[in-house]
XYZ file of C-alpha atoms in Angstrom:
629
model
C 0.000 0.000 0.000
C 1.746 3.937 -0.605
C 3.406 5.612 2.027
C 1.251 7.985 3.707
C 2.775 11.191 2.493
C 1.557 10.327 -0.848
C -1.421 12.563 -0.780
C -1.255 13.438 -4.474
C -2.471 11.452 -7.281
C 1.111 11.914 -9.207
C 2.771 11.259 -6.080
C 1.220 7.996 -5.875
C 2.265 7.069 -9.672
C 5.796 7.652 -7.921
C 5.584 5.679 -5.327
C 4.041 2.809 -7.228
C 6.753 2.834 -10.190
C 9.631 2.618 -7.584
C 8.021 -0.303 -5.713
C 6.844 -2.072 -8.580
C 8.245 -0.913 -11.290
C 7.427 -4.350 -13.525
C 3.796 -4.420 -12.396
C 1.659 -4.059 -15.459
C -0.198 -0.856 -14.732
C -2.325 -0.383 -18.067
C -3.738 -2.380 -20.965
C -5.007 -1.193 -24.221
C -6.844 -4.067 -26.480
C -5.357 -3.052 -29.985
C -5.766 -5.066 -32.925
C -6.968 -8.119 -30.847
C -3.882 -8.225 -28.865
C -3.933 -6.382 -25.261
C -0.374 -4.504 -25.137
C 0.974 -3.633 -21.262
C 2.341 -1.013 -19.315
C 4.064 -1.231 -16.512
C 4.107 1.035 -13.332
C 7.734 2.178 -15.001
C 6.703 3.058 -18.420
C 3.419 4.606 -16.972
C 5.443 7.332 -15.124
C 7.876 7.462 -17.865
C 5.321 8.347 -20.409
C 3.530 11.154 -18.151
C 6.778 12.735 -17.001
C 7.575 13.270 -21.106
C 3.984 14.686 -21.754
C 4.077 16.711 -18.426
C 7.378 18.169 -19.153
C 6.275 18.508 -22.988
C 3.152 20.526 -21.644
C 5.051 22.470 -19.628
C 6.960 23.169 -22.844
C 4.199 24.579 -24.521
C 3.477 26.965 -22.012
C 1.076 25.046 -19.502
C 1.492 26.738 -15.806
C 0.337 25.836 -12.573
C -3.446 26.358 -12.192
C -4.429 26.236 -16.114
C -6.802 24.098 -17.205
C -6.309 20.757 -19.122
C -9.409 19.631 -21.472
C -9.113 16.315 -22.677
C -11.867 13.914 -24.944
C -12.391 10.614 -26.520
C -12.506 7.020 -25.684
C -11.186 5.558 -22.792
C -7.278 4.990 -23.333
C -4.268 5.149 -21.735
C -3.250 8.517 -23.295
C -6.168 9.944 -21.595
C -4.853 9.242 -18.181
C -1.274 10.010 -19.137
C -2.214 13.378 -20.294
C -4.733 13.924 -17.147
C -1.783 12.696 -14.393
C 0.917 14.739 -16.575
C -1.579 18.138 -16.227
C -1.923 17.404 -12.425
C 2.055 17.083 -12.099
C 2.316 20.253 -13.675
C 0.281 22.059 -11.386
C -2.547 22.341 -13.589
C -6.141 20.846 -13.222
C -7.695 18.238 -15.813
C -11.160 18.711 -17.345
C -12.854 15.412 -19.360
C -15.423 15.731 -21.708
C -17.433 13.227 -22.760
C -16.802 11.569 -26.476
C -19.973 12.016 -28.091
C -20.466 15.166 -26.930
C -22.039 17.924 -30.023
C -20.101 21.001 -30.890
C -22.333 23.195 -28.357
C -21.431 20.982 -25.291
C -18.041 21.267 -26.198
C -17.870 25.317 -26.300
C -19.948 25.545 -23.359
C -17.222 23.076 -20.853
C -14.082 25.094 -23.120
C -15.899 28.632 -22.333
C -16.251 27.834 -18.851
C -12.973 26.358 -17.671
C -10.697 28.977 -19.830
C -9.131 25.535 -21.088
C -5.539 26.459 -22.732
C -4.879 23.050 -24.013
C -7.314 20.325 -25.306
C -5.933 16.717 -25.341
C -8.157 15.710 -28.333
C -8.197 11.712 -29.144
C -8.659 11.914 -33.038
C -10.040 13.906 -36.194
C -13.499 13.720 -34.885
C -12.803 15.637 -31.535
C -10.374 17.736 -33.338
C -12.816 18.718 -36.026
C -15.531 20.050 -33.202
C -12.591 22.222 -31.284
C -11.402 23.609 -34.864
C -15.282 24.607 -35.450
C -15.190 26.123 -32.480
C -11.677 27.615 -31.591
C -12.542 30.966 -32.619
C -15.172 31.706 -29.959
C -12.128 30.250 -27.435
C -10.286 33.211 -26.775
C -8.057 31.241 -24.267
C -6.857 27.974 -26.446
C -3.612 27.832 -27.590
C -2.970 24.395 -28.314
C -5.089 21.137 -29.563
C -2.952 18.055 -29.133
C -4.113 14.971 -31.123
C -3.062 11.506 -30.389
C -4.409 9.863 -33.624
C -3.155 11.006 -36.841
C -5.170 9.340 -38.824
C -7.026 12.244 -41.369
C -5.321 14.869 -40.050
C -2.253 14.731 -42.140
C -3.154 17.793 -44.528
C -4.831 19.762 -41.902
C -3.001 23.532 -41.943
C -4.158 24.441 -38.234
C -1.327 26.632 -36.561
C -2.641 25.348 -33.058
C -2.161 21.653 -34.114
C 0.484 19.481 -31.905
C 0.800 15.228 -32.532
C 0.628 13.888 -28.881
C 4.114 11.612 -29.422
C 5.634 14.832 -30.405
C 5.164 16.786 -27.077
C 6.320 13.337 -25.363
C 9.004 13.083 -27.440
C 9.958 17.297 -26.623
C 9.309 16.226 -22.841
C 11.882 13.239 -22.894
C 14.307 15.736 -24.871
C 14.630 18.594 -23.592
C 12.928 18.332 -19.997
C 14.471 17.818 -16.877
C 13.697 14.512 -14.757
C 14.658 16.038 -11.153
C 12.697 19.384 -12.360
C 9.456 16.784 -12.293
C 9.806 15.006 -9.189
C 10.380 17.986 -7.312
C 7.561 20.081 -8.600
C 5.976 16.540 -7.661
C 6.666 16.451 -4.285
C 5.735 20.086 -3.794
C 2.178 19.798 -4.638
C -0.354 19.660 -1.686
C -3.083 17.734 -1.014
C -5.327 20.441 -1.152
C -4.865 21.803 -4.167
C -7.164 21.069 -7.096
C -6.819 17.681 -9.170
C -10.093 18.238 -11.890
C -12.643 19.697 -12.411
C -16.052 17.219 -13.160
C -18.911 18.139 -14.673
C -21.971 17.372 -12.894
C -24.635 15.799 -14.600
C -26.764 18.584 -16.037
C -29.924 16.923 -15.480
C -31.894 20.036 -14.542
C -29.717 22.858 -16.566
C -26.168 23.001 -17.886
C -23.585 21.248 -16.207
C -21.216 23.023 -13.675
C -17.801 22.575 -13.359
C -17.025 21.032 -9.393
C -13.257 21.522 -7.935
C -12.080 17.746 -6.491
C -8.761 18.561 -4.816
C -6.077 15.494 -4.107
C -7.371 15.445 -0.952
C -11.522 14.514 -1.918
C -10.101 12.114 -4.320
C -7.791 10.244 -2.165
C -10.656 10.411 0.800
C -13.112 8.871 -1.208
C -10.520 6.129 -2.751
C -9.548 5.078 1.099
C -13.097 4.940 2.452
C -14.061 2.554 -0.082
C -10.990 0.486 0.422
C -11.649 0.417 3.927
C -14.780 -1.143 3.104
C -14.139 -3.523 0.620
C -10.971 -5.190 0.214
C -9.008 -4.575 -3.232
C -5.787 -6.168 -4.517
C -2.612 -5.308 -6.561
C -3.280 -8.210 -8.518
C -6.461 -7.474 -9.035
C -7.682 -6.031 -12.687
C -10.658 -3.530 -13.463
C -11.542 -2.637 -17.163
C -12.255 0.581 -17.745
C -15.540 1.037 -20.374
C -17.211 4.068 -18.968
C -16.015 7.601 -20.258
C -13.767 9.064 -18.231
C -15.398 12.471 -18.208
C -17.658 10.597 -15.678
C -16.674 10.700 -11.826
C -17.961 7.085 -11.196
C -15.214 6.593 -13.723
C -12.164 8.319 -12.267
C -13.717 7.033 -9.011
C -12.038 3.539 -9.690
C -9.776 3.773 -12.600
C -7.879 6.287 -11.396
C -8.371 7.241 -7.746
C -8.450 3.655 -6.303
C -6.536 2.304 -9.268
C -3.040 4.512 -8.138
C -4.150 3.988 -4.262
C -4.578 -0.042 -4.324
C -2.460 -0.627 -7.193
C -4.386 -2.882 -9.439
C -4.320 -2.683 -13.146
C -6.820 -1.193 -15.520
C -7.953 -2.389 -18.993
C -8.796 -0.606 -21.639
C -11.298 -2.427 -24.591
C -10.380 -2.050 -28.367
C -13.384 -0.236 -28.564
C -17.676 0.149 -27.831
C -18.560 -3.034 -29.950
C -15.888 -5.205 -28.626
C -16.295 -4.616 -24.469
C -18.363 -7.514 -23.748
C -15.833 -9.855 -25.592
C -12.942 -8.409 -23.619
C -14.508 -8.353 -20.422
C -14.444 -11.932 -20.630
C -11.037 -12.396 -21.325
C -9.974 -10.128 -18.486
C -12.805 -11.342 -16.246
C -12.195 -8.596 -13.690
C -12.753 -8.740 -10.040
C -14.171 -5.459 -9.963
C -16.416 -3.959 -12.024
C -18.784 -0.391 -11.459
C -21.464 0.366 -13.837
C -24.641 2.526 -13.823
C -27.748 0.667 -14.479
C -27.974 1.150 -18.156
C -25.384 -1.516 -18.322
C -26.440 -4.278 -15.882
C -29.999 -3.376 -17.210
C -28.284 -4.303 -20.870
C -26.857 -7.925 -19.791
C -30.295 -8.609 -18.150
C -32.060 -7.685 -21.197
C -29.283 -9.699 -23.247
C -29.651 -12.824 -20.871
C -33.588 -12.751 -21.027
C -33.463 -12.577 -25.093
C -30.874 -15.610 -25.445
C -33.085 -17.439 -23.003
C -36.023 -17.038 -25.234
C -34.378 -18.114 -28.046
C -32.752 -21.416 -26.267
C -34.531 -24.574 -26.771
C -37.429 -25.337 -24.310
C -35.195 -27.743 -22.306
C -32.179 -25.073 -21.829
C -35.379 -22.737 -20.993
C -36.959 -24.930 -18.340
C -33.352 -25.275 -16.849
C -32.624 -21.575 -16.685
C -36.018 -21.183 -15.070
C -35.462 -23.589 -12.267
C -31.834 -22.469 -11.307
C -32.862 -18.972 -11.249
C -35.718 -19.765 -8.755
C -33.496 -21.588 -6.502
C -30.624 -18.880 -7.098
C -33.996 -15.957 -6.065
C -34.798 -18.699 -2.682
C -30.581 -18.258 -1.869
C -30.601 -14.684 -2.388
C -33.328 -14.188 -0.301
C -32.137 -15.928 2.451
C -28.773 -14.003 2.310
C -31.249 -10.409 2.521
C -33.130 -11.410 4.923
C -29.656 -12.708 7.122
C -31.105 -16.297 7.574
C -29.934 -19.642 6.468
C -30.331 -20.797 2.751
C -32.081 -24.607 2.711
C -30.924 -26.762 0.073
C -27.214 -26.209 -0.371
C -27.333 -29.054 -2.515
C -29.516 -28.034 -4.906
C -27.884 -25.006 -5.115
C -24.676 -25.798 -5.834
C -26.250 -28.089 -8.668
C -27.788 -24.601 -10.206
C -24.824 -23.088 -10.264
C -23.435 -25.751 -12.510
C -26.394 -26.040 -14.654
C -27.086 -22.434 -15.182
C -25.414 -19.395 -13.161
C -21.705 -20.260 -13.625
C -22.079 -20.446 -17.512
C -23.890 -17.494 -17.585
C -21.491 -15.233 -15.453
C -18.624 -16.841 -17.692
C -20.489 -15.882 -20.543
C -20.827 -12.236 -19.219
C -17.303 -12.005 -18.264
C -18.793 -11.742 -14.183
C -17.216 -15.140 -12.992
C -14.209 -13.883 -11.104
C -15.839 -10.955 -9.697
C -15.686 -10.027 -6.081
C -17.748 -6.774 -5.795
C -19.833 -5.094 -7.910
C -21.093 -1.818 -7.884
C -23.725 0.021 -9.454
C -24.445 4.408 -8.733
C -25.153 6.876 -11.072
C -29.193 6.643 -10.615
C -31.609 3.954 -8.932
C -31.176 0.534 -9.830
C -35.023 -1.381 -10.368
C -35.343 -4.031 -7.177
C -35.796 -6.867 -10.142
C -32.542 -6.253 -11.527
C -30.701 -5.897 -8.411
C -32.496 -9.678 -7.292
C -31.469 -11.116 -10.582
C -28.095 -10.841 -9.801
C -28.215 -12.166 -6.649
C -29.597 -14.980 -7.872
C -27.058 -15.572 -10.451
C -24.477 -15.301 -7.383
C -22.878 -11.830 -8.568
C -22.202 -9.575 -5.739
C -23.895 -6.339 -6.662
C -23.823 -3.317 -4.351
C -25.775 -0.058 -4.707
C -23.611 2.985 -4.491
C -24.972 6.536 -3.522
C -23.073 9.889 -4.313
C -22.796 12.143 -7.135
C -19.688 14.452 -8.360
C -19.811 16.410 -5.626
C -18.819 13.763 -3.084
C -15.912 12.826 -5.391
C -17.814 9.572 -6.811
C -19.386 8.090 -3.686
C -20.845 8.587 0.397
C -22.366 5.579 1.051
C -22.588 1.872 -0.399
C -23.845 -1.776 0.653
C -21.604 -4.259 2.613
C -21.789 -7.761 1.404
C -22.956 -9.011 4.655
C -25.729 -6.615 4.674
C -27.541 -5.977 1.647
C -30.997 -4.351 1.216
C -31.997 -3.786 -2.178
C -34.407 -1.268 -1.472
C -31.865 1.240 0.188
C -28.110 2.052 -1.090
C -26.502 1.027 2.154
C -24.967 2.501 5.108
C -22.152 5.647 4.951
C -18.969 5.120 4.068
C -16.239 5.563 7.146
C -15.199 9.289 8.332
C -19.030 10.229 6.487
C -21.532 11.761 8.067
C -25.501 11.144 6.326
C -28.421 12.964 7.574
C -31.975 13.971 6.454
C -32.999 17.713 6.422
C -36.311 18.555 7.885
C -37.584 18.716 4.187
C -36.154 15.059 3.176
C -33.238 16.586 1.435
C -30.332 14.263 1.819
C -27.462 16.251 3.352
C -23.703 14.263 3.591
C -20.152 15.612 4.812
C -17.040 14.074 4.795
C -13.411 14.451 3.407
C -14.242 13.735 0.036
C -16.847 16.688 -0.782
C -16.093 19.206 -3.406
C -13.889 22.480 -3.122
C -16.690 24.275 -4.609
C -17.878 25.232 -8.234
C -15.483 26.699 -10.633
C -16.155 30.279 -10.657
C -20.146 30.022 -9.394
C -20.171 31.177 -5.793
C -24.409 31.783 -5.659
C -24.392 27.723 -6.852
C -21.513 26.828 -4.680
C -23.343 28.555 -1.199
C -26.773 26.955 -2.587
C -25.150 23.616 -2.127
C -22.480 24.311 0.232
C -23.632 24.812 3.275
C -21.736 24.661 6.764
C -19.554 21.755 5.461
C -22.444 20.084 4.363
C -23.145 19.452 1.045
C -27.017 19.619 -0.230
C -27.496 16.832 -2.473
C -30.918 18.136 -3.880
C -32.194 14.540 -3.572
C -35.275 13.669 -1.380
C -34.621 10.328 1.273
C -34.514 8.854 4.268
C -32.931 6.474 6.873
C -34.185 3.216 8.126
C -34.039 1.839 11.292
C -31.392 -0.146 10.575
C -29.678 3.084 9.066
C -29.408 2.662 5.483
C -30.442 5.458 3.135
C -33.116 5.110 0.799
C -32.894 7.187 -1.789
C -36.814 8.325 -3.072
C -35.851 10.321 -6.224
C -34.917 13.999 -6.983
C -36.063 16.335 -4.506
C -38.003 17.883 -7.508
C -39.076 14.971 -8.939
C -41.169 13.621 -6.203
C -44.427 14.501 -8.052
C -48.044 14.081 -6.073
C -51.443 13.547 -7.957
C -54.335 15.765 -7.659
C -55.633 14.124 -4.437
C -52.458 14.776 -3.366
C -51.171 11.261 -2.979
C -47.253 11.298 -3.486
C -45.164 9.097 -5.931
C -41.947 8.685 -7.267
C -41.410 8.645 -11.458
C -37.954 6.934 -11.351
C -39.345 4.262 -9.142
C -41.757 3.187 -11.776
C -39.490 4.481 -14.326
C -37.072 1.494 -13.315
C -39.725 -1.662 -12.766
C -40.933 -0.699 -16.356
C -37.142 -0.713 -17.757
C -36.859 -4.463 -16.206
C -38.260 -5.342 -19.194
C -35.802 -6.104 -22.253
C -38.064 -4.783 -24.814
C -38.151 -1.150 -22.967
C -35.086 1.139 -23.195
C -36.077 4.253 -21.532
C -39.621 5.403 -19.929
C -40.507 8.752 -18.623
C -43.398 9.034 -15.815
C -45.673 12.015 -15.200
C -48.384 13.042 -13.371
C -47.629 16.291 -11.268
C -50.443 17.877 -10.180
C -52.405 15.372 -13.013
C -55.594 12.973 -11.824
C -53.474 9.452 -12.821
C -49.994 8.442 -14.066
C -49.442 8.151 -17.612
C -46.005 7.163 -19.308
C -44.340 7.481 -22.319
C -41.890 4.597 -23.449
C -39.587 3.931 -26.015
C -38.522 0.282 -27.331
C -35.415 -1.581 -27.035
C -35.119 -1.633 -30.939
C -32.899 -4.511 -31.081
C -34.307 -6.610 -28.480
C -37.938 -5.690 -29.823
C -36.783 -5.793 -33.106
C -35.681 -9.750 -32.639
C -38.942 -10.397 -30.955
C -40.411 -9.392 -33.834
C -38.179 -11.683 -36.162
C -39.398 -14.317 -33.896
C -42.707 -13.941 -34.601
C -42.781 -13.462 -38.494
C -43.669 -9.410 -38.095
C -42.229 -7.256 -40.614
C -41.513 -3.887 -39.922
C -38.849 -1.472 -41.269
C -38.038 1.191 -39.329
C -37.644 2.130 -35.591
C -40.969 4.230 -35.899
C -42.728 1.208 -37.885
C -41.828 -1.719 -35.419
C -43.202 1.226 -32.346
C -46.512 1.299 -33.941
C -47.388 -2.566 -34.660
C -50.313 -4.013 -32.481
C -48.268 -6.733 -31.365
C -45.649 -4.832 -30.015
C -48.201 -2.535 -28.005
C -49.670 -5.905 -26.449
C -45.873 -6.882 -26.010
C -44.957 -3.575 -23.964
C -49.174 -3.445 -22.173
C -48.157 -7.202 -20.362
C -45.289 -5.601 -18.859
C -46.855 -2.628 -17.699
C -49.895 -4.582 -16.106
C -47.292 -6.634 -14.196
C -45.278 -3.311 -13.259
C -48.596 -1.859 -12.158
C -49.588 -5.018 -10.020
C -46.844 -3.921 -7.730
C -47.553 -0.416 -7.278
C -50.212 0.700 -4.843
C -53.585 2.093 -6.705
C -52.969 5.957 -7.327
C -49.370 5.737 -8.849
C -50.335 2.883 -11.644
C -49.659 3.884 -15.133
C -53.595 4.525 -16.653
C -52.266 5.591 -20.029
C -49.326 5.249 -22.283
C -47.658 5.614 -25.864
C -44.836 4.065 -27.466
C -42.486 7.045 -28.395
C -41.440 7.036 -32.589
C -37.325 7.332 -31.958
C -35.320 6.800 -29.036
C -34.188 9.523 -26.263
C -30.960 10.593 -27.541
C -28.109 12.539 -25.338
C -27.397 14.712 -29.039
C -31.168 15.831 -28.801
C -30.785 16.786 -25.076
C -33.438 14.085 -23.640
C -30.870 12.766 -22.268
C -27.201 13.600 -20.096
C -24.202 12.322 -21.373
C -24.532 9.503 -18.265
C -27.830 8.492 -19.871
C -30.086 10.246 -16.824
C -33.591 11.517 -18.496
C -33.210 15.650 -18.863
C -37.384 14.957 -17.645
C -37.937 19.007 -17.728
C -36.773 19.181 -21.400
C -38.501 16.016 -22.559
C -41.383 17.326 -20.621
C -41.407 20.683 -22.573
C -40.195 19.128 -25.968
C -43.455 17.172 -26.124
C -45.992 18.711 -24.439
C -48.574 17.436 -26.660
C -48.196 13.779 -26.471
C -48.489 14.027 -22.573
C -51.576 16.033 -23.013
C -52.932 14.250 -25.173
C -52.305 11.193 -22.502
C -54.036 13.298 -20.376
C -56.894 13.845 -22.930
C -59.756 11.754 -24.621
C -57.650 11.152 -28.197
C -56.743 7.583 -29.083
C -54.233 8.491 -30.993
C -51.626 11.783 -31.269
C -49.757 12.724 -34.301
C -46.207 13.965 -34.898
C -43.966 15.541 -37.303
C -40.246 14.294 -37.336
C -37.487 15.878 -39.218
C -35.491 13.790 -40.780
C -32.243 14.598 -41.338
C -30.785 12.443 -45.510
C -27.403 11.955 -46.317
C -27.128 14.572 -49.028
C -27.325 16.968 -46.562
C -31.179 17.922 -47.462
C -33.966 17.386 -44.383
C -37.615 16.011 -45.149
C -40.253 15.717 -42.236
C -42.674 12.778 -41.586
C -46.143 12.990 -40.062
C -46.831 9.742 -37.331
C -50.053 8.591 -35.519
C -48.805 7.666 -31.849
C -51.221 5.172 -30.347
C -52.245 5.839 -27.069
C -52.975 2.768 -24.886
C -55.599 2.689 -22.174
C -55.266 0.205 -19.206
C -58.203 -0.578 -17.009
């Protein structure tokens, strides 16, 4: 474990190259073949880039933009910024041109660390409304070689001017001289409500957060995590780089999007922290390949699963599990392939944060043995405040506080946390920083409470919490979640604020529905076409009635309409995490929920559609509204 003055996340890539300096550090899938680095190439390659920055004119407290995928030049160039004094900003990949002027704007960035032509292209569009960039550096050439852009720098060429001309002692001692208190990033929150701001997470928040987890649950040097969230993302740095440089433990880096669930298998991790988008994906990918397997492999799936539920039950509930036997035999028969299949098998803990996870996706993984833990926290709190132990695991809460963190309920249900690992503040927004910085405590904005075993439940957003006209109370991303159990539902939006009954609007899992469709000899041709068909309606209205059979009376879903495209983060409906922007899909259409709210059986729109020769056409749709009894 690092020395204790190591309160720095550069001083910790010191510490780790000198003890093991043959330790493999990083892997990057390339090609099909993962190529290492060790702890001493690692600190090698960010004292080059950090001395190359410095060489272009980077000072202590600039600002550091870097975007694309996850690789290890990202965290090269982020560690190399923080050695030289200078904070790191991510941005996410697929962010449009307008998200990425409104992050460069705010943080004054001098340098972008851009991943390829696409990223470059949207900072070129852009650089003239940047009045503080001075240089984009690129790390793949590729389409860039005739580019005539003054501001242009090749990423191996600043490492290459670092290793030349830069000084090694020069970098260890302006190393050692940073404090734990100075700033390390700046994160974007999510933006759910408005724009994202830009939060301050010193050395210090970082490294808090890192320990109290470790404290909690044990991680290894040996260990391996693979790294397929974007980096921009706190949850993210949460693991591959704060805990990563604290514990040790390597991190892995896929070839690319399409290829992840292959090479999570072949690392088979014993970590791994996702937000529920992604365990709600294997579910969804599980319960498709099921119906497609022969009725035998069906039947056998079916019964290991309910004796895997009986197990997992008995481990919530803290009693005894009958039938160890029988047990063991469904591991065999069912849960062990299917975790190897998923690339789960070796995992120790999993986590899952970023929003609420649906109950019937946390139990499925308990009964397939997997080890999943709800997080809580947001960007503020550096990644994380409170989590599940293994020995005492309610799915209906997110756990108990992590050490040295303080949870408590403000008289209005706001959740309200301190500790260590809470933000410096907002970068240049003091009204937003003394809204939600209070007396050390930091306002999380989300409505909860604690049990009397002292777990926090987490209800929703404070201003989500919506109440009917007889004024019962419910909570949207509770029955936003039992509806997304399903794996022909991708996303679902609930209203009813100040409305007499629920209604919801829902958008398909195209390929999952699209299959089902296959399956059952129903043509269709595009994502708007296979939305409207009969069959799919009844497909989507069985899963609501069951989701409905759990809720009490008033917050049941009365009405609902199968949306004609997905929510998309490029249209705004959604955050770059994939958390529903409900206000803007809310205003954006306005007339389907009032028409939900209205006698109509049916609700048309016009969508502009955007051809490939540059010219736009619109099309005119009937929604169907469905009525449930």
């Amino acid at each position: 474990m690092p020395r204790p003055d190591a309160d720095t996340l550069p001083k910790l890539l010191l510490h780790n190259a000198r003890h093991f300096p043959n330790k493999v550090a990083l892997r990057e899938k390339e090609f099909g073949i993962w190529r290492m680095t060790t702890w001493a190439e690692y600190l090698n390659r960010v004292r080059n880039f950090s001395l190359g920055l410095e060489a272009l004119g980077l000072k202590q407290g600039d600002r550091v933009a870097i975007v694309g995928d996850n690789r290890p030049e990202w965290v090269i160039a982020e560690l190399a910024a923080q050695a030289t004094g200078a904070w790191s900003l991510g941005m996410y990949q697929d962010s449009v041109r307008e998200e990425v002027q409104y992050v460069l704007e705010r943080s004054g960035a001098r340098i972008v660390v851009a991943e390829d032509q696409e990223q470059v292209d949207k900072i070129l569009d852009i650089q003239d409304s940047l009045p503080a960039l001075e240089h984009i550096v690129y790390d793949d050439p590729r389409g860039l070689a005739h580019y005539d852009a003054a501001r242009l720098v090749p990423f191996a060429e600043v490492e290459a001017a670092g290793a030349q001309h830069g000084e090694r002692s020069a970098f260890e001692e302006r190393v050692d001289a940073a404090a734990a208190r100075d700033v390390a990033m700046l994160c974007t929150t999510s933006g759910t409500t408005s724009q994202p701001k830009l939060a301050m997470l010193t050395h210090h928040n970082l490294l808090s957060m890192a320990n109290q987890l470790i404290r909690v649950d044990r991680m290894e040097p040996d260990d391996d995590f693979v790294s397929m969230l974007p980096l921009a993302w706190i949850g993210e740095q949460m693991v591959s780089i704060s805990c990563a440089l604290t514990v040790g433990f390597a991190v892995n880096f896929p070839e690319d999007a399409s290829t992840v669930a292959r090479d999570l298998r072949e690392i088979g991790p014993q970590m791994m922290f996702a937000p529920p988008r992604i365990w709600e994906n294997m579910v969804s990918d599980v319960q498709v390949k099921i119906d497609d397997a022969p009725r035998l492999k069906r039947r056998a799936f079916e019964w290991a699963m309910s004796v895997g539920e009986t197990a997992a039950d008995a481990r919530f509930e803290k009693r005894a599990a009958a039938g160890a036997w029988k047990l063991r035999a469904a591991e065999w028969v069912a849960m062990l392939p299917i975790k190897d299949r998923l690339g789960l098998r070796r995992l120790r803990n999993a986590y899952t944060g970023g929003a609420a996870l649906g109950p019937d996706v946390f139990r499925f993984y308990h009964a397939l043995g997997v080890n999943l833990k709800q997080i809580y926290g947001q960007t503020e709190v550096s990644g994380i405040s409170v989590l599940h132990r293994s020995e005492d695991i309610k799915f209906q809460t997110v756990g108990k506080p992590l050490p040295n963190t303080e949870v408590t309920i403000a008289e209005d249900g706001e959740i309200l946390t301190r500790s260590p690992a809470v933000f410096a503040g907002y970068y240049e927004d003091e009204r937003a920083t003394e809204s939600t910085l209070r007396d050390g405590w930091l306002h999380s904005g989300d409505a909860g409470y604690l049990d009397s075993d002292g777990h926090l439940v987490v209800i929703d957003r404070a201003k989500d919490v919506m109440q009917l006209e007889d004024g019962s109370s419910f909570s949207p991303q509770f029955i936003e979640n039992k509806l997304k159990f399903s794996p022909y539902i991708r996303e679902a939006v609930v209203f009813g604020g100040d409305r007499p009954f629920v209604t919801a609007i829902v958008a398909i899992d195209y390929a999952n529905a699209g299959k089902w469709a296959e399956r059952n000899n129903i043509a269709y041709t595009t994502f708007t076409d296979l939305a409207q068909k009969e069959p799919i309606y009844r497909l989507v209205r069985a899963h609501v009635e069951r989701s409905n059979a759990d809720l009490p009376a008033p917050a049941r879903i009365k009405r609902f309409l199968l949306l004609h495209k997905e929510l998309d983060a490029d249209d705004a409906e959604l955050t770059r995490t994939r958390k529903v922007r409900r206000g803007y899909v809310a205003s954006r259409y306005d007339r389907l929920i009032d028409a939900l709210y209205g006698d109509a059986k049916t609700v048309a729109v016009e969508t502009t559609i955007g051809l490939q020769d540059g010219r736009e056409t619109s099309m005119r749709t009937d929604l169907r509204i469905e009525d449930l009894d």
